[in-house]
PDB file of N, CA and C in Angstrom:
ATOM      1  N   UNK A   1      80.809  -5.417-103.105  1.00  0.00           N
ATOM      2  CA  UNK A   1      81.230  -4.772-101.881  1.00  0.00           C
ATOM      3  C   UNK A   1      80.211  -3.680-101.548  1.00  0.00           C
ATOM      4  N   UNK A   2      79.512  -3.807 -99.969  1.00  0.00           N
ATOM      5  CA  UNK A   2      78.805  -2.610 -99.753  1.00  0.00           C
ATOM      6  C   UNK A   2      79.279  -2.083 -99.127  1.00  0.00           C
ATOM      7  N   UNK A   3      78.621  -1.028 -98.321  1.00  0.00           N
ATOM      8  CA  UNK A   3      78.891  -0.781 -96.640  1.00  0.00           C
ATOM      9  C   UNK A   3      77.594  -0.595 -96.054  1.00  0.00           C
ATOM     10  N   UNK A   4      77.278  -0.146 -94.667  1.00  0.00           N
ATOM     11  CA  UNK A   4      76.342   0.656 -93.873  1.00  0.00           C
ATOM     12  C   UNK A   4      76.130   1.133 -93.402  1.00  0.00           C
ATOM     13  N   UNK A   5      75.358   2.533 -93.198  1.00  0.00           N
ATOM     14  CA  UNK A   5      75.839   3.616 -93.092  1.00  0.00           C
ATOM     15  C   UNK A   5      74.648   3.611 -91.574  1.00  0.00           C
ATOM     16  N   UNK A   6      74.801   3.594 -90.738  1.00  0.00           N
ATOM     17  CA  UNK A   6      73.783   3.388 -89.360  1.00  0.00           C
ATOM     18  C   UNK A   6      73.085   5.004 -89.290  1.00  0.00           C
ATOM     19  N   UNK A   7      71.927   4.854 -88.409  1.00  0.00           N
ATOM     20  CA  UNK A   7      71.093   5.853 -88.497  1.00  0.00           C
ATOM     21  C   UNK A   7      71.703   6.806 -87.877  1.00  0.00           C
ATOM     22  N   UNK A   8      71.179   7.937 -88.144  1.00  0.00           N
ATOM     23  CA  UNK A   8      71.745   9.410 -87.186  1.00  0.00           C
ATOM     24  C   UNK A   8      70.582  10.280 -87.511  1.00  0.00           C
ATOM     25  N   UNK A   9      71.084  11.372 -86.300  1.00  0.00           N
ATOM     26  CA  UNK A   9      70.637  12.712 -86.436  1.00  0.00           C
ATOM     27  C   UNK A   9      71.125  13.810 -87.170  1.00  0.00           C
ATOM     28  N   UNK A  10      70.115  14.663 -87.997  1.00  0.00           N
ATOM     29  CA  UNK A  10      70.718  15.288 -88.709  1.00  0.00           C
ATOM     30  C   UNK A  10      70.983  16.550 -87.730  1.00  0.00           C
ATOM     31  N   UNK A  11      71.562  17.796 -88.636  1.00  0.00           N
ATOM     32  CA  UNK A  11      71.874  18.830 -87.404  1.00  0.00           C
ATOM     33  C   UNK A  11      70.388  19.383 -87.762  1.00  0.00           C
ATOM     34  N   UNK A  12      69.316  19.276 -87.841  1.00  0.00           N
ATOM     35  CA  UNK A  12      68.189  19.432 -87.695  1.00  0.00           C
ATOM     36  C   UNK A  12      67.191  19.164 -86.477  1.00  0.00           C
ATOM     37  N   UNK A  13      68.073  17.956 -86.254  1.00  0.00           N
ATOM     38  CA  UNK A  13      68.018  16.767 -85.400  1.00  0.00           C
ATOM     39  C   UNK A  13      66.722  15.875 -85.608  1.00  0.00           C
ATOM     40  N   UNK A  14      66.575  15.676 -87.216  1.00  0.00           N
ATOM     41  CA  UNK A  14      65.383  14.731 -87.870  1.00  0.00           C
ATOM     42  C   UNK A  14      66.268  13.120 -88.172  1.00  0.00           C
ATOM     43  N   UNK A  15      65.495  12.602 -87.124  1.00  0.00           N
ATOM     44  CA  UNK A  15      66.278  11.616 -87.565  1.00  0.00           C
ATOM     45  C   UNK A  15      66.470  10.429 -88.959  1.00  0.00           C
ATOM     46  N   UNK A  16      67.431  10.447 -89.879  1.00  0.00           N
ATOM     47  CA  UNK A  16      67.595   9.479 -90.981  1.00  0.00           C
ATOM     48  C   UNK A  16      67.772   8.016 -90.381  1.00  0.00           C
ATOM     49  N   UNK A  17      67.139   7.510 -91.420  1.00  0.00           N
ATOM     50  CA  UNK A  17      67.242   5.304 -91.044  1.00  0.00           C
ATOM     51  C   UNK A  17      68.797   5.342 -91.840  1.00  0.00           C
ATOM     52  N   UNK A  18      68.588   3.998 -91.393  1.00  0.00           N
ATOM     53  CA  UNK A  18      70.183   3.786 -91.679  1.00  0.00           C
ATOM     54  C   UNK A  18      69.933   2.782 -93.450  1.00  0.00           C
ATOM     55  N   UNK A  19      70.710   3.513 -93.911  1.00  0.00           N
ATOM     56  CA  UNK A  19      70.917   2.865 -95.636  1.00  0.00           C
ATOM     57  C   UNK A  19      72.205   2.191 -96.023  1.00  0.00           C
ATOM     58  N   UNK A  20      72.128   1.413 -97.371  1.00  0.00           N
ATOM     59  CA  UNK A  20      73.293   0.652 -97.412  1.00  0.00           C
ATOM     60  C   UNK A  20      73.783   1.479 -98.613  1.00  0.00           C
ATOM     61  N   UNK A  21      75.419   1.056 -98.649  1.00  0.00           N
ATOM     62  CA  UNK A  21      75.923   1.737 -99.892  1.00  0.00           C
ATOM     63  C   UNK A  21      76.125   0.885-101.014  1.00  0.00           C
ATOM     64  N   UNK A  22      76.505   1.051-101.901  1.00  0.00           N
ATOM     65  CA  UNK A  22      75.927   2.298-102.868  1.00  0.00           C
ATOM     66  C   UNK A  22      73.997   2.039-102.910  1.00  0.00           C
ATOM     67  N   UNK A  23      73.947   3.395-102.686  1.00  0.00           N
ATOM     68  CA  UNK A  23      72.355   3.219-102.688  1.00  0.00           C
ATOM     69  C   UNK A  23      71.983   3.306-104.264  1.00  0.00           C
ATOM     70  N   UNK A  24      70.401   2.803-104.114  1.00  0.00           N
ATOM     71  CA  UNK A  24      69.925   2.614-105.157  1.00  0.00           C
ATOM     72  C   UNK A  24      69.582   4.276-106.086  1.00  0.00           C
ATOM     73  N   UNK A  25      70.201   3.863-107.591  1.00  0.00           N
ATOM     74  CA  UNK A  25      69.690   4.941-107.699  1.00  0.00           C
ATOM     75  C   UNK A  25      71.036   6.439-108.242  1.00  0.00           C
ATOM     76  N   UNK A  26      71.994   5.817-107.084  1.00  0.00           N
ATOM     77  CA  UNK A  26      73.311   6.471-106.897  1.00  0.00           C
ATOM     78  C   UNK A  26      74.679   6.233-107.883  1.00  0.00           C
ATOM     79  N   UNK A  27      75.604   6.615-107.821  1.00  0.00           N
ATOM     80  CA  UNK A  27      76.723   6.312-108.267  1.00  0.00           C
ATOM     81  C   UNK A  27      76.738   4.465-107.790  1.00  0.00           C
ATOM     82  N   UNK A  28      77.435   3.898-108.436  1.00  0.00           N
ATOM     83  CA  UNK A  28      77.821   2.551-108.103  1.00  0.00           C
ATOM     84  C   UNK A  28      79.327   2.110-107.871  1.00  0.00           C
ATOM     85  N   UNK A  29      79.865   3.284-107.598  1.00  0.00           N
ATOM     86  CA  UNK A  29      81.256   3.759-107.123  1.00  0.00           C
ATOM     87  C   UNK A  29      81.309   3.767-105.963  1.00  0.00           C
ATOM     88  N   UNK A  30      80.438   4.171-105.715  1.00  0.00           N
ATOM     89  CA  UNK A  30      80.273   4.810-104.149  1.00  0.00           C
ATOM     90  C   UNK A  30      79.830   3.991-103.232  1.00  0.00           C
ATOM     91  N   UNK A  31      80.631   3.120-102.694  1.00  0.00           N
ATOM     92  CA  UNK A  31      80.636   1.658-101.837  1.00  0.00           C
ATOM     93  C   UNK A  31      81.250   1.929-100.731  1.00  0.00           C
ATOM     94  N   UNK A  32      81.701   3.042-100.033  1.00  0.00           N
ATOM     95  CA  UNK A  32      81.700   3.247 -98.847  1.00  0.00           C
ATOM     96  C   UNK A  32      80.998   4.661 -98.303  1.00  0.00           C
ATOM     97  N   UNK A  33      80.874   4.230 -96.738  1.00  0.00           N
ATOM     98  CA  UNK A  33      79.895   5.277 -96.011  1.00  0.00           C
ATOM     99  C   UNK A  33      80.065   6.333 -95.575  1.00  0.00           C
ATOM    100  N   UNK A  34      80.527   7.954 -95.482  1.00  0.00           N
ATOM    101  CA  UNK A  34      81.351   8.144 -95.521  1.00  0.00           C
ATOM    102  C   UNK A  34      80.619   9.735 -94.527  1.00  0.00           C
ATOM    103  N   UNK A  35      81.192  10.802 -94.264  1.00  0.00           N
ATOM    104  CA  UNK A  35      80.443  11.802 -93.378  1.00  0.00           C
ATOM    105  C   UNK A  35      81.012  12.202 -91.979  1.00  0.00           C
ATOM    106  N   UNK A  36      80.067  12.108 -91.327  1.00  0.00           N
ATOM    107  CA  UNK A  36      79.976  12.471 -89.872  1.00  0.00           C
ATOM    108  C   UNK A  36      78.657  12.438 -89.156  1.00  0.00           C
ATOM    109  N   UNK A  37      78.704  12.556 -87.548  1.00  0.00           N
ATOM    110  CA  UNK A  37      77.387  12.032 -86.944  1.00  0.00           C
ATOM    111  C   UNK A  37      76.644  12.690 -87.665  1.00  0.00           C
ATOM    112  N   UNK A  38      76.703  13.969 -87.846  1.00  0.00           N
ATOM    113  CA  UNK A  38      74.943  14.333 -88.543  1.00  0.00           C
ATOM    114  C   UNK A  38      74.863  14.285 -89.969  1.00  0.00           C
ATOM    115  N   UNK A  39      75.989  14.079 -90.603  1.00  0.00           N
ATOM    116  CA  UNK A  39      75.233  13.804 -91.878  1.00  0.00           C
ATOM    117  C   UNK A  39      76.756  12.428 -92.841  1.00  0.00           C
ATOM    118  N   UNK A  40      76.004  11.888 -93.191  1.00  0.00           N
ATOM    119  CA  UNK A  40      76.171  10.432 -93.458  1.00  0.00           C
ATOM    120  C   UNK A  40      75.637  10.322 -95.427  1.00  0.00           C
ATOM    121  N   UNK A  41      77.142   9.845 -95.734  1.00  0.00           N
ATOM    122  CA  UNK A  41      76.306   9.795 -97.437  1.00  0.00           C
ATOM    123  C   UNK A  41      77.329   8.698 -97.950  1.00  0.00           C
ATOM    124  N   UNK A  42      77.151   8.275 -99.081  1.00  0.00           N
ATOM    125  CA  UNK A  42      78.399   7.524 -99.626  1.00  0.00           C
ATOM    126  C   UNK A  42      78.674   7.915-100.597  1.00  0.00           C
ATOM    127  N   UNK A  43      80.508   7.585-100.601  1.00  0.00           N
ATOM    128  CA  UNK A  43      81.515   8.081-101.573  1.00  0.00           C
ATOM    129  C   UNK A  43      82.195   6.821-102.120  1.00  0.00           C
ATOM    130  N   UNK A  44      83.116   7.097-102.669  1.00  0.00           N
ATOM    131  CA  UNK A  44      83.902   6.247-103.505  1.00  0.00           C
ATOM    132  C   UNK A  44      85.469   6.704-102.792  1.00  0.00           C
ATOM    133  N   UNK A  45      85.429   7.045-101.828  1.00  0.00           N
ATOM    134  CA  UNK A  45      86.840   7.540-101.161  1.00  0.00           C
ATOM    135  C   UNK A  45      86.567   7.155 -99.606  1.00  0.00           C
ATOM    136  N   UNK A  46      87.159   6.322 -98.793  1.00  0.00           N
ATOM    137  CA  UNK A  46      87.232   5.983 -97.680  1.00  0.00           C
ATOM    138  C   UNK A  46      87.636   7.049 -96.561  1.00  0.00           C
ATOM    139  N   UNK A  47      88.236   8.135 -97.390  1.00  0.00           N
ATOM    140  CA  UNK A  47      88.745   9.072 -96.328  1.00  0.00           C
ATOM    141  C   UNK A  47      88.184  10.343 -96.727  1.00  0.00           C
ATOM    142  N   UNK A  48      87.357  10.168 -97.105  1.00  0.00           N
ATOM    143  CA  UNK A  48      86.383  11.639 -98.272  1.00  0.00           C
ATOM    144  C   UNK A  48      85.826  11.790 -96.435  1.00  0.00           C
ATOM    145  N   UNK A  49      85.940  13.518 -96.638  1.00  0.00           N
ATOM    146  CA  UNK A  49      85.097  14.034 -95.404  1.00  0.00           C
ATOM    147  C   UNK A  49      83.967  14.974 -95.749  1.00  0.00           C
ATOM    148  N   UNK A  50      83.690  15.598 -96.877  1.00  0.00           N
ATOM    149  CA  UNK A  50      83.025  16.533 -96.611  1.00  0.00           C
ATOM    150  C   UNK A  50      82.009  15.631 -98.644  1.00  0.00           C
ATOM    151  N   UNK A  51      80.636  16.409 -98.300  1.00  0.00           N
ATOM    152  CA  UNK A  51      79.438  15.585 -99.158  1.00  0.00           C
ATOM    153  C   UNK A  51      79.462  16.185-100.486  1.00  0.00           C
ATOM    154  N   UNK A  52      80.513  17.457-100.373  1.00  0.00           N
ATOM    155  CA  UNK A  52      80.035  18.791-101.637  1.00  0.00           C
ATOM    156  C   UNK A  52      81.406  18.836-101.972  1.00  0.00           C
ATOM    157  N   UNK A  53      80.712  19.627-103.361  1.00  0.00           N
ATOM    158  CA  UNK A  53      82.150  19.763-104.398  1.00  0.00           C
ATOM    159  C   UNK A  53      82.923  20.987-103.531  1.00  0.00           C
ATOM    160  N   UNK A  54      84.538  21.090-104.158  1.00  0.00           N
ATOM    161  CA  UNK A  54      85.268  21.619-103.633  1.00  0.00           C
ATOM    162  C   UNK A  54      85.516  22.804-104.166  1.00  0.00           C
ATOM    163  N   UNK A  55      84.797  22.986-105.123  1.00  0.00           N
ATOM    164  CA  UNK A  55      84.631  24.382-105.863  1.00  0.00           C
ATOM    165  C   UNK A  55      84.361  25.418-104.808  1.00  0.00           C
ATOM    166  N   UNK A  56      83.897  25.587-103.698  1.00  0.00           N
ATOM    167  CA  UNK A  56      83.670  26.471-102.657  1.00  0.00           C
ATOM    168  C   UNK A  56      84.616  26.944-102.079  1.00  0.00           C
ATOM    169  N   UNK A  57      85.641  25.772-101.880  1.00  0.00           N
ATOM    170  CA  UNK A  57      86.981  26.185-101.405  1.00  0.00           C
ATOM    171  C   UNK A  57      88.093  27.334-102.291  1.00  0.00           C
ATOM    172  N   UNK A  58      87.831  27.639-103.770  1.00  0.00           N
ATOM    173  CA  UNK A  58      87.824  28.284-104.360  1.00  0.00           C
ATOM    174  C   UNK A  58      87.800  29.524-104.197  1.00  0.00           C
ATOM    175  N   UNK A  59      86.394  29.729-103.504  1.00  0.00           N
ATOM    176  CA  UNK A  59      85.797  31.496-103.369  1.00  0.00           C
ATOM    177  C   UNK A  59      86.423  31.557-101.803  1.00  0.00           C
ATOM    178  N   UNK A  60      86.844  30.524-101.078  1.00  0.00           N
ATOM    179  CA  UNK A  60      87.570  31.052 -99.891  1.00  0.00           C
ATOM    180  C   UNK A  60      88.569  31.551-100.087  1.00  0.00           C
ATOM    181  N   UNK A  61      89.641  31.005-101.205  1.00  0.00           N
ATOM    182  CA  UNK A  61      90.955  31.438-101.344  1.00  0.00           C
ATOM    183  C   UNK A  61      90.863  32.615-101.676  1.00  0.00           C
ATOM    184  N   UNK A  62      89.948  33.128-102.863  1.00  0.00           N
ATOM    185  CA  UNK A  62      89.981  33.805-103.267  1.00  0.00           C
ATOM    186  C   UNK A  62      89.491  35.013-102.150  1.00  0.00           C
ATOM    187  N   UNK A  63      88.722  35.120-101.357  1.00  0.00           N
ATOM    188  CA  UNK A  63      88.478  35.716-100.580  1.00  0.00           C
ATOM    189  C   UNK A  63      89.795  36.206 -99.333  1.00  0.00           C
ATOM    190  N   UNK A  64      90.171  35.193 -99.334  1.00  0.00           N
ATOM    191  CA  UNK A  64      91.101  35.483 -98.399  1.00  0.00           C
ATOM    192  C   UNK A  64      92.705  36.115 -98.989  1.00  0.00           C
ATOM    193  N   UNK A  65      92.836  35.995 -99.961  1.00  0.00           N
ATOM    194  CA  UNK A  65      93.393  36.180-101.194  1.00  0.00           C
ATOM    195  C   UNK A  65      93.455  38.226-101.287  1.00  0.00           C
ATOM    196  N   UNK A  66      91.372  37.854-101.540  1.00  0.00           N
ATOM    197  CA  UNK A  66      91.502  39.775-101.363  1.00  0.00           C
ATOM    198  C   UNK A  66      92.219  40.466-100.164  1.00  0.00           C
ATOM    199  N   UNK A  67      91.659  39.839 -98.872  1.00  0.00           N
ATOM    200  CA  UNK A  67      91.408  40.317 -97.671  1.00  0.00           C
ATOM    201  C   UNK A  67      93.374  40.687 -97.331  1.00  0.00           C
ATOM    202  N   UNK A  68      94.087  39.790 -98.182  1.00  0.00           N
ATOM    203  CA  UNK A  68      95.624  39.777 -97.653  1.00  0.00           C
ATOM    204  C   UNK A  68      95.920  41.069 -98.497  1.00  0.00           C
ATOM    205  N   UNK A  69      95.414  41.305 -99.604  1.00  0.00           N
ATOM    206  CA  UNK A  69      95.952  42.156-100.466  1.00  0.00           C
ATOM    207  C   UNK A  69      95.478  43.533 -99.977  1.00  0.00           C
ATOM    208  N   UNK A  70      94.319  43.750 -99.414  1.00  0.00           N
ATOM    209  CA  UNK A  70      94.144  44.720 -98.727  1.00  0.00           C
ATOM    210  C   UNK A  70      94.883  45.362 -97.602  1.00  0.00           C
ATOM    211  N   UNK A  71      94.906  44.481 -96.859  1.00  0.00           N
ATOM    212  CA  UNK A  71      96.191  44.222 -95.755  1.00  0.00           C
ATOM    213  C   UNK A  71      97.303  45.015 -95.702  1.00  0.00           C
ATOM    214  N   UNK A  72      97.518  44.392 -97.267  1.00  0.00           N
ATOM    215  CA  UNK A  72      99.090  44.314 -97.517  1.00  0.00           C
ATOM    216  C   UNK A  72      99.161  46.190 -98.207  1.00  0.00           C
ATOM    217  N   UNK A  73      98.045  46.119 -98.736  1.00  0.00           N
ATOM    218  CA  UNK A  73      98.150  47.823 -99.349  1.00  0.00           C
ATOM    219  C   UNK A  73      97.798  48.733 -97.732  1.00  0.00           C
ATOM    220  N   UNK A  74      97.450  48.705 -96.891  1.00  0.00           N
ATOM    221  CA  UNK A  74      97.046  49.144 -95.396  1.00  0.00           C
ATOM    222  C   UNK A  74      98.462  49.354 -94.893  1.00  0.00           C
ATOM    223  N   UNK A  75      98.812  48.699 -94.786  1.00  0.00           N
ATOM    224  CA  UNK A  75      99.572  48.095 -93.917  1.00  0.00           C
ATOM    225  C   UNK A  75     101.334  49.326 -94.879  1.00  0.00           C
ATOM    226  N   UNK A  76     101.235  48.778 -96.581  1.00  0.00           N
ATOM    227  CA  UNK A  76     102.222  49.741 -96.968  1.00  0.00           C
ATOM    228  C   UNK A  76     102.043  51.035 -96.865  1.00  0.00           C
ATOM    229  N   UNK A  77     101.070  51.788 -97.016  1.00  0.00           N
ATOM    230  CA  UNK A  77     100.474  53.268 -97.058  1.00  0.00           C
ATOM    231  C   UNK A  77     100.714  53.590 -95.495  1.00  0.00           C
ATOM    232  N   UNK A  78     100.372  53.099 -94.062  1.00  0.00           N
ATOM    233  CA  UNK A  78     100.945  52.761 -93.173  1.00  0.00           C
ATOM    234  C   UNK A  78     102.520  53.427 -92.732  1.00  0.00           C
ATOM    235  N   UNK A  79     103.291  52.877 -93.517  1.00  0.00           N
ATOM    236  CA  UNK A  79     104.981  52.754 -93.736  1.00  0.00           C
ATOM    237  C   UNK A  79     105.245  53.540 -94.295  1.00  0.00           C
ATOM    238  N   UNK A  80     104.289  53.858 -95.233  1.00  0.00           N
ATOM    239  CA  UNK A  80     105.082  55.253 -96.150  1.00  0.00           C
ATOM    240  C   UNK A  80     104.247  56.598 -95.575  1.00  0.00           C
ATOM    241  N   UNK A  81     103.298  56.705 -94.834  1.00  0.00           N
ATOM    242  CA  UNK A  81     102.884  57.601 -94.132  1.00  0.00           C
ATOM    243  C   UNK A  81     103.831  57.728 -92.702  1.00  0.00           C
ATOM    244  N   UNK A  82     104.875  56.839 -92.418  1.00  0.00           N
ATOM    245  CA  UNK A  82     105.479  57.007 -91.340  1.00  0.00           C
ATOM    246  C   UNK A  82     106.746  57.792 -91.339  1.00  0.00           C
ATOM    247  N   UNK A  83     107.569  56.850 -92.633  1.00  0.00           N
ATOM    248  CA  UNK A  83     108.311  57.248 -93.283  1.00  0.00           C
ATOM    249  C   UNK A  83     108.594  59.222 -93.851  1.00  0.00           C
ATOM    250  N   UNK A  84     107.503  59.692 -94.452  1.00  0.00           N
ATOM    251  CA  UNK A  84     107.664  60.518 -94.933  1.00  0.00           C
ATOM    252  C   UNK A  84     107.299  61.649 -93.966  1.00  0.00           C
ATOM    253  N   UNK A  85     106.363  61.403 -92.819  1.00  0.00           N
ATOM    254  CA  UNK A  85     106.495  62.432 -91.701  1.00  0.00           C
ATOM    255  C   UNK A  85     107.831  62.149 -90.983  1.00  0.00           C
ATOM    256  N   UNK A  86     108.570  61.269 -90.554  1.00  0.00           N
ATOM    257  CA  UNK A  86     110.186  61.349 -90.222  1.00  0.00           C
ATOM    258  C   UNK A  86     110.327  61.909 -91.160  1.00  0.00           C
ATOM    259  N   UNK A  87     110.996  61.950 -92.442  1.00  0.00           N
ATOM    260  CA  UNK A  87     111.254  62.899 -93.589  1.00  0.00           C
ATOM    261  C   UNK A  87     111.040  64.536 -92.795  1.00  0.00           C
ATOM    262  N   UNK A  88     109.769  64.523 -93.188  1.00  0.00           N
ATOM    263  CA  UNK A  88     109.530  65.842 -92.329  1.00  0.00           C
ATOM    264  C   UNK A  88     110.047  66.329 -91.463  1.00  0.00           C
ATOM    265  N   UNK A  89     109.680  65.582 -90.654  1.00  0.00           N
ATOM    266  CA  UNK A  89     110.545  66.020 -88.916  1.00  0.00           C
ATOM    267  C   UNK A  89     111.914  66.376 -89.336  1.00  0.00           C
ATOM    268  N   UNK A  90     112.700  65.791 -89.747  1.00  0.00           N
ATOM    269  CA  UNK A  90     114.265  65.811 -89.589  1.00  0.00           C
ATOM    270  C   UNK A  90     114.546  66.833 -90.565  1.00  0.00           C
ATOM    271  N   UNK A  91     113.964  66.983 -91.393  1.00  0.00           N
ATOM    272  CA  UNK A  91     114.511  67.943 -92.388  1.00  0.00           C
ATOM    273  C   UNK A  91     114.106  69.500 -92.497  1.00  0.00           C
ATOM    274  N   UNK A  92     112.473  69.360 -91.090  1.00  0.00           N
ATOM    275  CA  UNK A  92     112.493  70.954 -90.997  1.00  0.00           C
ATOM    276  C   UNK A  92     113.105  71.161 -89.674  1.00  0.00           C
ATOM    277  N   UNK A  93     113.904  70.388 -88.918  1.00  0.00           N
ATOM    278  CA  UNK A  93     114.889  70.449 -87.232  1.00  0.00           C
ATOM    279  C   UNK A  93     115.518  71.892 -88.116  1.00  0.00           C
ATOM    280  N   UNK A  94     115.945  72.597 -87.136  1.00  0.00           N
ATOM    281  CA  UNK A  94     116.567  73.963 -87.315  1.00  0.00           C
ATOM    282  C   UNK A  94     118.126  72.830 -87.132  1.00  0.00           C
ATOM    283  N   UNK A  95     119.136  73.719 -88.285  1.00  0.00           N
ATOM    284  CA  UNK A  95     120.304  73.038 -87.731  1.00  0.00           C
ATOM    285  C   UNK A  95     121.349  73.575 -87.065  1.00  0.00           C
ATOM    286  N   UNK A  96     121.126  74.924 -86.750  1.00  0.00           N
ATOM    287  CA  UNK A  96     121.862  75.580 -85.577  1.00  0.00           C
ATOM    288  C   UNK A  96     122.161  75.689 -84.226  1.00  0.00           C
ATOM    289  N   UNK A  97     122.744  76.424 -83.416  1.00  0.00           N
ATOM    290  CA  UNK A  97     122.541  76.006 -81.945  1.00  0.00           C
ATOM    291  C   UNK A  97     121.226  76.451 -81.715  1.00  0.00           C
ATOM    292  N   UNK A  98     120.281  75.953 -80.706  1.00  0.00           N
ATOM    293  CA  UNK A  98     119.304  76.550 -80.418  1.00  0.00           C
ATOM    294  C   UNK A  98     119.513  77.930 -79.542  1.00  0.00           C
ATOM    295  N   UNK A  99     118.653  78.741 -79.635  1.00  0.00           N
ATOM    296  CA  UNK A  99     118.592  79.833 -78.336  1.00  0.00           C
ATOM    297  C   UNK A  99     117.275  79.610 -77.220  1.00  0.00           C
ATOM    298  N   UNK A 100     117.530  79.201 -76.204  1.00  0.00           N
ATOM    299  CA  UNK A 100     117.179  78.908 -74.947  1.00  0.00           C
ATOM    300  C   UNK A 100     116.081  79.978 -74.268  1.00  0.00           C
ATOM    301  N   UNK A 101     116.811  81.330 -74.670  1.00  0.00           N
ATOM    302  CA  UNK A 101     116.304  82.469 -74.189  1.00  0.00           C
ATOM    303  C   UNK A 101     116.634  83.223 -72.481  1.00  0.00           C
ATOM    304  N   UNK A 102     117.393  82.203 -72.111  1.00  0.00           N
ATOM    305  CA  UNK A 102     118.603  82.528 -71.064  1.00  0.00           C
ATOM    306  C   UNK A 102     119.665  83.013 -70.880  1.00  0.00           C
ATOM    307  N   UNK A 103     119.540  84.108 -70.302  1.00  0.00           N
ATOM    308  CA  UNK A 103     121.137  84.702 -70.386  1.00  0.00           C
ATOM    309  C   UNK A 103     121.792  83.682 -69.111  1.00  0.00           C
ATOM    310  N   UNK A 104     122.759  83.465 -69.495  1.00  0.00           N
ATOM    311  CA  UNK A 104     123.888  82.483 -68.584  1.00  0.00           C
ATOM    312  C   UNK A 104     125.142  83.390 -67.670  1.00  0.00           C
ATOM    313  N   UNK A 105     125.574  83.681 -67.113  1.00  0.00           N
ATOM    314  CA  UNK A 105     126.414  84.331 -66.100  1.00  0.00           C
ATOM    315  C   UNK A 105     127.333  82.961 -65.694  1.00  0.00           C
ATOM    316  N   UNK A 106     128.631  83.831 -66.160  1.00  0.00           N
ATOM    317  CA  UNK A 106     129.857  82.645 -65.172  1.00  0.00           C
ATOM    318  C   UNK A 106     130.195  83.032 -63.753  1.00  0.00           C
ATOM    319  N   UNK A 107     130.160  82.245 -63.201  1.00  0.00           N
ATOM    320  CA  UNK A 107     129.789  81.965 -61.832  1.00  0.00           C
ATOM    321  C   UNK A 107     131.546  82.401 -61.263  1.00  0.00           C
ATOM    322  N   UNK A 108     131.131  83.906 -60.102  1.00  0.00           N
ATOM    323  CA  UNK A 108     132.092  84.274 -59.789  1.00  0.00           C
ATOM    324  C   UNK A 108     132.198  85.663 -60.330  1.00  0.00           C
ATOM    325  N   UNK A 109     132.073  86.135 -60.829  1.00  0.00           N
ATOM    326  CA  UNK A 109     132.499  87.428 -62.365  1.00  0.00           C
ATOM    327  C   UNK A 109     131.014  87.856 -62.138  1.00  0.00           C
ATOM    328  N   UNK A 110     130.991  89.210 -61.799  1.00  0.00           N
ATOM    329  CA  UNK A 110     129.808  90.066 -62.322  1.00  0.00           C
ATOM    330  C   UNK A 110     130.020  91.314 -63.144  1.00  0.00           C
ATOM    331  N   UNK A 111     128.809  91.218 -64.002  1.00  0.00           N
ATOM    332  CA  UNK A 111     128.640  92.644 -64.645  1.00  0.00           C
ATOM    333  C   UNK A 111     128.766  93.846 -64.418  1.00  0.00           C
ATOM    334  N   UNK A 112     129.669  94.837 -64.628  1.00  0.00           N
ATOM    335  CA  UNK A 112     129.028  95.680 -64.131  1.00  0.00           C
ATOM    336  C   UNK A 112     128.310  96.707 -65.517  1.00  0.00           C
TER     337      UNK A 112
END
């Protein structure tokens, strides 16, 4: 069983001839053609999309992994900086009546 893998452009845009699978040389597993327009290789998986190991996908998680945890510490310091100025506020409110600094007069009735 082969396949054939037709010519393309790379994203270089140099163009490759078209080769058969498994090429010489290669895995002998690897009997289908497998890629995208610009780059074209053979695998041993019909639905394989990408040419490189998946170990890369790795340092993404992990990356993204940090980036949440940062976030997530931002984001709490955030909440507890909100938190504890309400704290503040409410607990230095005076809890008496306020004084205005208005004297008030009942209407009708004067001083003498």
């Amino acid at each position: 069983m082969s396949a054939e893998c037709s010519s393309y452009l790379s994203a270089d845009k140099v163009l490759v001839s078209a080769f058969s699978c498994p090429r010489a040389g290669g895995d002998a597993r690897a009997v289908y053609c497998c890629g995208f327009q610009d780059v074209k290789y053979c695998c041993d998986d019909p639905h394989s999309f990408f040419p490189y190991e998946h170990s890369y996908m790795w340092w993404l998680s992990v990356g993204a992994l940090v980036g949440l945890a940062i976030a997530a510490v931002v984001l709490f310091a955030f909440i507890i900086t909100v938190c504890v100025l309400c704290y503040l506020f409410i607990s230095t409110k005076p809890r008496g009546k306020l004084d205005t600094g208005l004297s008030l007069q009942m209407a009708g009735k004067t001083g003498c």
